[in-house]
């Protein structure tokens, strides 16, 4: 009888040990990697970075992925994202609702109360009488019939588009300028500097409330919600995550922020351009008491009490050689930022004049094209295709392709893109061909230009999109300038190639007949190089067209807008339609601008 009793006690002790181990390590190995979504709003970036730093200090391996709101929820349904800290309600109710209803997303808690999210204006515009949504239409000429939003596909942008579509408060004639949070704020900064009226999306918490003297508009209760779009921000997780990873779940249930806390972190990120992770580390080190409350009842991944592991001084130090090197980095970014600020401060008048002139020219061409009845314009472009290439199949294709674009509802967007491409190609040609000719006659000049041309084509387009956005504001101008920078090397290189490849006997024959340098250029070299030069111009047009999606990110409009909107809202149909329209326009421009000598080969 003693042996079974002994075995019984042994099994009880073993079970107790297992239970203690399970309690000490509540999360399994599959929970160590925590995938967090960041939708790019500064407040969400701040709270996501804060959560990530705490998780890292607890022994987890957080990974932050930048996504749009709709893509975030789709990723959570597919179990590709675990945690989302930025669910603004009620504005994101249409985005969140279907996923909560089908059980693929769970709501943890509200991590912020007292937020707001609606349209706003500068104080001087408010003083001029624009107090309510219904007042916006009275200021249409001063506002250029424009309302400024953030990234395409955002829920706030959806609300504005709904107002425009339904002509609520007489806003049917307005357009929404979509870009990004920082793009919108740069335009607000320009408007405030010049005391120009502007209506834009605003929210709190955000440093814009301290940076600008702004006023929130009344009248948006039915769209953005009562109390100036009064909002709560919720923490969401994918279905089953709280049960699967209860320790991370306890941390998420503890995390709650205040408007003042988020404003302080966001100011460091947005205004002082500090790294979000560095801001989070510094903020946690300065607020150990708040951190203790957040990690109450939470353990590290290996089962130790979080407070014991973190210590009374705050979070674990993110030190080491790598941290020291990073902490003493060469100030390349700040130097460039300071340079742009100096240029902006001393050349504001010049940049405004350039912006106004280019904007007026592109808008003028777009407006002219839009005033021509679509069918007449299709006939004119078809006739132009015949005149350039003498090809019946091409002419039929041009007509059918343009009719399909119109049928799909992208006619106006196509005309905006066509205007941008034509202007950028024209400017690139006017600059690139003379530079190519000069480089062909002066080898030292081409050697000096070669690394610059390489840099223009290899540098990510977003890099030079940023300073052009700051200097010229939102709209077609930064998109056009960035497109020219990207497309310019093609005509330069191919003009240089064509002119420098002119057969030597042709040049000697011209010289023998006493031709001057100008006569050699215009009657020998350029005619000989013309097929190569035209190929460079065709490449320039194609490169310009490839920039339409990126140009849409700075408010340039065109076919890039529905592509970006479809990407951010996971609308496969819209993305395919707009992408197909871009392809058709690219084929039309490519076939029409090719040298006619190539026609027989194709």
PDB file of N, CA, C and O in Angstrom, residues 7 10 143 158 181 218 266 269 277 287-288 291 325 342 347 351 418 428 452 506 516 557 563 571 575 582:
ATOM      1  N   UNK A   7       3.939   6.752  -5.116  1.00  0.00           N
ATOM      2  CA  UNK A   7       3.797   7.145  -6.517  1.00  0.00           C
ATOM      3  C   UNK A   7       2.780   8.263  -6.688  1.00  0.00           C
ATOM      4  O   UNK A   7       2.954   9.176  -7.495  1.00  0.00           O
ATOM      5  N   UNK A  10       4.399  11.401  -5.751  1.00  0.00           N
ATOM      6  CA  UNK A  10       5.365  11.778  -6.772  1.00  0.00           C
ATOM      7  C   UNK A  10       4.684  12.437  -7.971  1.00  0.00           C
ATOM      8  O   UNK A  10       5.136  13.455  -8.491  1.00  0.00           O
ATOM      9  N   UNK A 143     -10.322  78.769 -51.385  1.00  0.00           N
ATOM     10  CA  UNK A 143      -9.787  77.440 -51.071  1.00  0.00           C
ATOM     11  C   UNK A 143      -9.401  76.668 -52.322  1.00  0.00           C
ATOM     12  O   UNK A 143      -8.945  75.516 -52.214  1.00  0.00           O
ATOM     13  N   UNK A 158     -12.145  58.945 -46.805  1.00  0.00           N
ATOM     14  CA  UNK A 158     -13.417  58.352 -47.254  1.00  0.00           C
ATOM     15  C   UNK A 158     -14.591  59.246 -46.862  1.00  0.00           C
ATOM     16  O   UNK A 158     -15.523  59.441 -47.651  1.00  0.00           O
ATOM     17  N   UNK A 181       0.280  62.295 -44.089  1.00  0.00           N
ATOM     18  CA  UNK A 181       0.176  63.184 -42.928  1.00  0.00           C
ATOM     19  C   UNK A 181       1.157  64.345 -43.045  1.00  0.00           C
ATOM     20  O   UNK A 181       0.783  65.515 -42.923  1.00  0.00           O
ATOM     21  N   UNK A 218     -17.413  72.908 -36.668  1.00  0.00           N
ATOM     22  CA  UNK A 218     -18.659  72.254 -36.268  1.00  0.00           C
ATOM     23  C   UNK A 218     -19.382  71.745 -37.523  1.00  0.00           C
ATOM     24  O   UNK A 218     -18.982  72.046 -38.644  1.00  0.00           O
ATOM     25  N   UNK A 266       5.008  62.447 -29.634  1.00  0.00           N
ATOM     26  CA  UNK A 266       4.799  62.814 -31.030  1.00  0.00           C
ATOM     27  C   UNK A 266       5.583  64.067 -31.405  1.00  0.00           C
ATOM     28  O   UNK A 266       6.048  64.201 -32.541  1.00  0.00           O
ATOM     29  N   UNK A 269       9.050  63.035 -32.222  1.00  0.00           N
ATOM     30  CA  UNK A 269       9.133  62.313 -33.490  1.00  0.00           C
ATOM     31  C   UNK A 269       8.896  63.249 -34.674  1.00  0.00           C
ATOM     32  O   UNK A 269       9.659  63.249 -35.650  1.00  0.00           O
ATOM     33  N   UNK A 277      11.836  54.689 -31.874  1.00  0.00           N
ATOM     34  CA  UNK A 277      12.318  53.770 -30.845  1.00  0.00           C
ATOM     35  C   UNK A 277      13.142  54.503 -29.799  1.00  0.00           C
ATOM     36  O   UNK A 277      12.988  54.266 -28.593  1.00  0.00           O
ATOM     37  N   UNK A 287       9.850  57.860 -17.108  1.00  0.00           N
ATOM     38  CA  UNK A 287       8.566  57.633 -16.435  1.00  0.00           C
ATOM     39  C   UNK A 287       8.489  56.204 -15.897  1.00  0.00           C
ATOM     40  O   UNK A 287       7.632  55.410 -16.309  1.00  0.00           O
ATOM     41  N   UNK A 288       9.376  55.842 -14.958  1.00  0.00           N
ATOM     42  CA  UNK A 288       9.390  54.469 -14.441  1.00  0.00           C
ATOM     43  C   UNK A 288       8.111  54.091 -13.699  1.00  0.00           C
ATOM     44  O   UNK A 288       7.717  52.917 -13.724  1.00  0.00           O
ATOM     45  N   UNK A 291       5.568  52.941 -16.155  1.00  0.00           N
ATOM     46  CA  UNK A 291       5.967  51.633 -16.667  1.00  0.00           C
ATOM     47  C   UNK A 291       5.614  50.529 -15.672  1.00  0.00           C
ATOM     48  O   UNK A 291       5.152  49.454 -16.066  1.00  0.00           O
ATOM     49  N   UNK A 325      27.624  53.372 -31.434  1.00  0.00           N
ATOM     50  CA  UNK A 325      27.891  53.871 -32.781  1.00  0.00           C
ATOM     51  C   UNK A 325      26.693  54.656 -33.303  1.00  0.00           C
ATOM     52  O   UNK A 325      26.831  55.741 -33.865  1.00  0.00           O
ATOM     53  N   UNK A 342      17.056  76.333 -44.878  1.00  0.00           N
ATOM     54  CA  UNK A 342      17.684  77.600 -45.272  1.00  0.00           C
ATOM     55  C   UNK A 342      17.226  78.007 -46.668  1.00  0.00           C
ATOM     56  O   UNK A 342      16.877  79.171 -46.927  1.00  0.00           O
ATOM     57  N   UNK A 347      14.398  81.426 -50.216  1.00  0.00           N
ATOM     58  CA  UNK A 347      13.938  81.371 -51.600  1.00  0.00           C
ATOM     59  C   UNK A 347      12.455  81.129 -51.737  1.00  0.00           C
ATOM     60  O   UNK A 347      12.003  80.638 -52.779  1.00  0.00           O
ATOM     61  N   UNK A 351      10.403  79.963 -55.153  1.00  0.00           N
ATOM     62  CA  UNK A 351       9.722  78.671 -55.237  1.00  0.00           C
ATOM     63  C   UNK A 351       8.215  78.851 -55.429  1.00  0.00           C
ATOM     64  O   UNK A 351       7.579  78.073 -56.146  1.00  0.00           O
ATOM     65  N   UNK A 418      -1.804  62.334 -68.429  1.00  0.00           N
ATOM     66  CA  UNK A 418      -1.260  62.700 -69.743  1.00  0.00           C
ATOM     67  C   UNK A 418      -0.630  64.088 -69.705  1.00  0.00           C
ATOM     68  O   UNK A 418       0.463  64.302 -70.254  1.00  0.00           O
ATOM     69  N   UNK A 428      12.162  67.645 -69.830  1.00  0.00           N
ATOM     70  CA  UNK A 428      13.336  66.768 -69.864  1.00  0.00           C
ATOM     71  C   UNK A 428      14.025  66.830 -71.220  1.00  0.00           C
ATOM     72  O   UNK A 428      15.256  66.816 -71.305  1.00  0.00           O
ATOM     73  N   UNK A 452      26.559  62.007 -61.774  1.00  0.00           N
ATOM     74  CA  UNK A 452      25.321  62.712 -61.419  1.00  0.00           C
ATOM     75  C   UNK A 452      24.124  62.022 -62.061  1.00  0.00           C
ATOM     76  O   UNK A 452      23.082  61.823 -61.419  1.00  0.00           O
ATOM     77  N   UNK A 506      31.055  61.074 -92.525  1.00  0.00           N
ATOM     78  CA  UNK A 506      30.060  62.125 -92.721  1.00  0.00           C
ATOM     79  C   UNK A 506      30.587  63.470 -92.233  1.00  0.00           C
ATOM     80  O   UNK A 506      30.411  64.511 -92.888  1.00  0.00           O
ATOM     81  N   UNK A 516      30.494  74.990 -91.193  1.00  0.00           N
ATOM     82  CA  UNK A 516      30.844  75.485 -89.867  1.00  0.00           C
ATOM     83  C   UNK A 516      30.432  74.461 -88.814  1.00  0.00           C
ATOM     84  O   UNK A 516      29.756  73.475 -89.099  1.00  0.00           O
ATOM     85  N   UNK A 557      -2.478  63.903 -58.366  1.00  0.00           N
ATOM     86  CA  UNK A 557      -3.673  63.405 -59.033  1.00  0.00           C
ATOM     87  C   UNK A 557      -3.329  62.405 -60.118  1.00  0.00           C
ATOM     88  O   UNK A 557      -2.236  61.850 -60.175  1.00  0.00           O
ATOM     89  N   UNK A 563      -4.751  53.825 -57.923  1.00  0.00           N
ATOM     90  CA  UNK A 563      -3.841  52.708 -57.647  1.00  0.00           C
ATOM     91  C   UNK A 563      -3.454  52.702 -56.169  1.00  0.00           C
ATOM     92  O   UNK A 563      -3.520  51.665 -55.496  1.00  0.00           O
ATOM     93  N   UNK A 571      -8.547  46.889 -52.538  1.00  0.00           N
ATOM     94  CA  UNK A 571      -9.579  46.770 -53.564  1.00  0.00           C
ATOM     95  C   UNK A 571      -8.926  46.252 -54.852  1.00  0.00           C
ATOM     96  O   UNK A 571      -8.373  47.018 -55.636  1.00  0.00           O
ATOM     97  N   UNK A 575      -7.699  48.402 -58.287  1.00  0.00           N
ATOM     98  CA  UNK A 575      -6.279  48.392 -58.616  1.00  0.00           C
ATOM     99  C   UNK A 575      -6.019  47.869 -60.011  1.00  0.00           C
ATOM    100  O   UNK A 575      -5.195  48.418 -60.758  1.00  0.00           O
ATOM    101  N   UNK A 582      -3.262  52.563 -66.962  1.00  0.00           N
ATOM    102  CA  UNK A 582      -1.880  53.044 -67.091  1.00  0.00           C
ATOM    103  C   UNK A 582      -1.149  52.285 -68.197  1.00  0.00           C
ATOM    104  O   UNK A 582      -0.422  52.874 -69.006  1.00  0.00           O
TER     105      UNK A 582
END
